[in-house]
Short mmCIF file of C-alpha atoms in Angstrom, two decimals:
data_model
loop_
_atom_site.label_atom_id
_atom_site.label_comp_id
_atom_site.label_asym_id
_atom_site.label_seq_id
_atom_site.Cartn_x
_atom_site.Cartn_y
_atom_site.Cartn_z
CA UNK A 1 9.93 -4.74 -27.49
CA UNK A 2 10.74 -6.95 -30.42
CA UNK A 3 7.53 -8.94 -29.75
CA UNK A 4 5.47 -5.88 -30.75
CA UNK A 5 7.19 -5.46 -34.11
CA UNK A 6 10.06 -3.35 -33.10
CA UNK A 7 13.67 -3.85 -34.04
CA UNK A 8 15.58 -6.74 -32.53
CA UNK A 9 18.16 -4.29 -31.21
CA UNK A 10 16.21 -1.11 -30.14
CA UNK A 11 18.10 2.09 -29.55
CA UNK A 12 19.42 2.50 -26.00
CA UNK A 13 17.50 5.76 -25.50
CA UNK A 14 14.29 3.96 -26.43
CA UNK A 15 14.98 1.23 -23.90
CA UNK A 16 15.74 3.83 -21.20
CA UNK A 17 12.57 5.68 -21.86
CA UNK A 18 10.47 2.50 -21.73
CA UNK A 19 12.24 1.48 -18.52
CA UNK A 20 11.53 4.80 -16.91
CA UNK A 21 7.77 4.58 -17.94
CA UNK A 22 7.60 1.05 -16.63
CA UNK A 23 9.25 1.80 -13.27
CA UNK A 24 6.96 4.81 -12.78
CA UNK A 25 3.89 2.75 -13.56
CA UNK A 26 4.88 -0.13 -11.27
CA UNK A 27 5.68 2.42 -8.48
CA UNK A 28 2.26 4.12 -8.99
CA UNK A 29 0.40 0.82 -8.85
CA UNK A 30 2.22 -0.34 -5.74
CA UNK A 31 1.69 2.93 -3.94
CA UNK A 32 -2.03 2.87 -4.81
CA UNK A 33 -2.29 -0.76 -3.69
CA UNK A 34 -0.64 -0.07 -0.32
CA UNK A 35 -3.25 2.59 0.39
CA UNK A 36 -2.99 5.13 3.14
CA UNK A 37 -1.38 2.62 5.54
CA UNK A 38 1.76 2.26 3.27
CA UNK A 39 2.24 -1.32 4.28
CA UNK A 40 5.48 -2.89 3.35
CA UNK A 41 3.90 -6.03 1.90
CA UNK A 42 1.21 -6.11 -0.75
CA UNK A 43 -1.29 -8.84 -1.31
CA UNK A 44 -2.78 -10.12 -4.50
CA UNK A 45 -6.09 -8.68 -3.33
CA UNK A 46 -4.53 -5.21 -3.04
CA UNK A 47 -3.37 -5.46 -6.64
CA UNK A 48 -6.79 -6.74 -7.77
CA UNK A 49 -8.46 -3.68 -6.28
CA UNK A 50 -6.11 -1.25 -8.00
CA UNK A 51 -6.27 -3.04 -11.37
CA UNK A 52 -10.09 -3.33 -11.21
CA UNK A 53 -10.48 0.03 -13.00
CA UNK A 54 -11.90 -0.34 -16.55
CA UNK A 55 -8.73 1.11 -18.07
CA UNK A 56 -6.71 -1.82 -16.46
CA UNK A 57 -9.05 -4.62 -17.40
CA UNK A 58 -6.45 -6.29 -19.68
CA UNK A 59 -3.78 -6.00 -17.06
CA UNK A 60 -6.11 -7.56 -14.46
CA UNK A 61 -6.99 -10.37 -16.80
CA UNK A 62 -3.32 -11.07 -17.50
CA UNK A 63 -2.56 -11.05 -13.72
CA UNK A 64 -5.40 -13.55 -13.11
CA UNK A 65 -4.12 -15.76 -15.92
CA UNK A 66 -0.54 -15.79 -14.53
CA UNK A 67 -1.83 -16.58 -11.06
CA UNK A 68 -3.88 -19.47 -12.43
CA UNK A 69 -0.87 -20.75 -14.44
CA UNK A 70 1.30 -20.55 -11.33
CA UNK A 71 -1.19 -22.65 -9.36
CA UNK A 72 -1.54 -25.10 -12.22
CA UNK A 73 2.25 -25.55 -12.32
CA UNK A 74 2.32 -26.13 -8.57
CA UNK A 75 -0.40 -28.84 -8.82
CA UNK A 76 1.41 -30.54 -11.67
CA UNK A 77 4.67 -30.50 -9.74
CA UNK A 78 2.98 -32.04 -6.70
CA UNK A 79 1.51 -34.73 -8.93
CA UNK A 80 4.82 -35.43 -10.52
CA UNK A 81 6.60 -35.67 -7.16
CA UNK A 82 3.85 -37.92 -5.84
CA UNK A 83 4.27 -40.27 -8.73
CA UNK A 84 8.03 -40.37 -8.30
CA UNK A 85 7.76 -41.21 -4.60
CA UNK A 86 4.81 -43.66 -4.29
CA UNK A 87 3.56 -44.21 -0.76
CA UNK A 88 4.90 -47.35 0.93
CA UNK A 89 8.29 -47.27 -0.77
#
């Protein structure tokens, strides 16, 4: 919360309310993504469908950015490990 201009040490009741709102939102998104089948495991595509609503455009863009960054980090690690262990040695 501090990142948005709040106090470094927010009141405990404020933190509790924000936590309740966040948990409710995440639960709603997951339930919507699971659809009528109520599968135990969600896919990225399920989340993309739910977040494709115009009201969630920023959330979808952030999710896509984080997925790209995750893949980019994986590629960088693979290149780093490959340079540490050259073939033939």
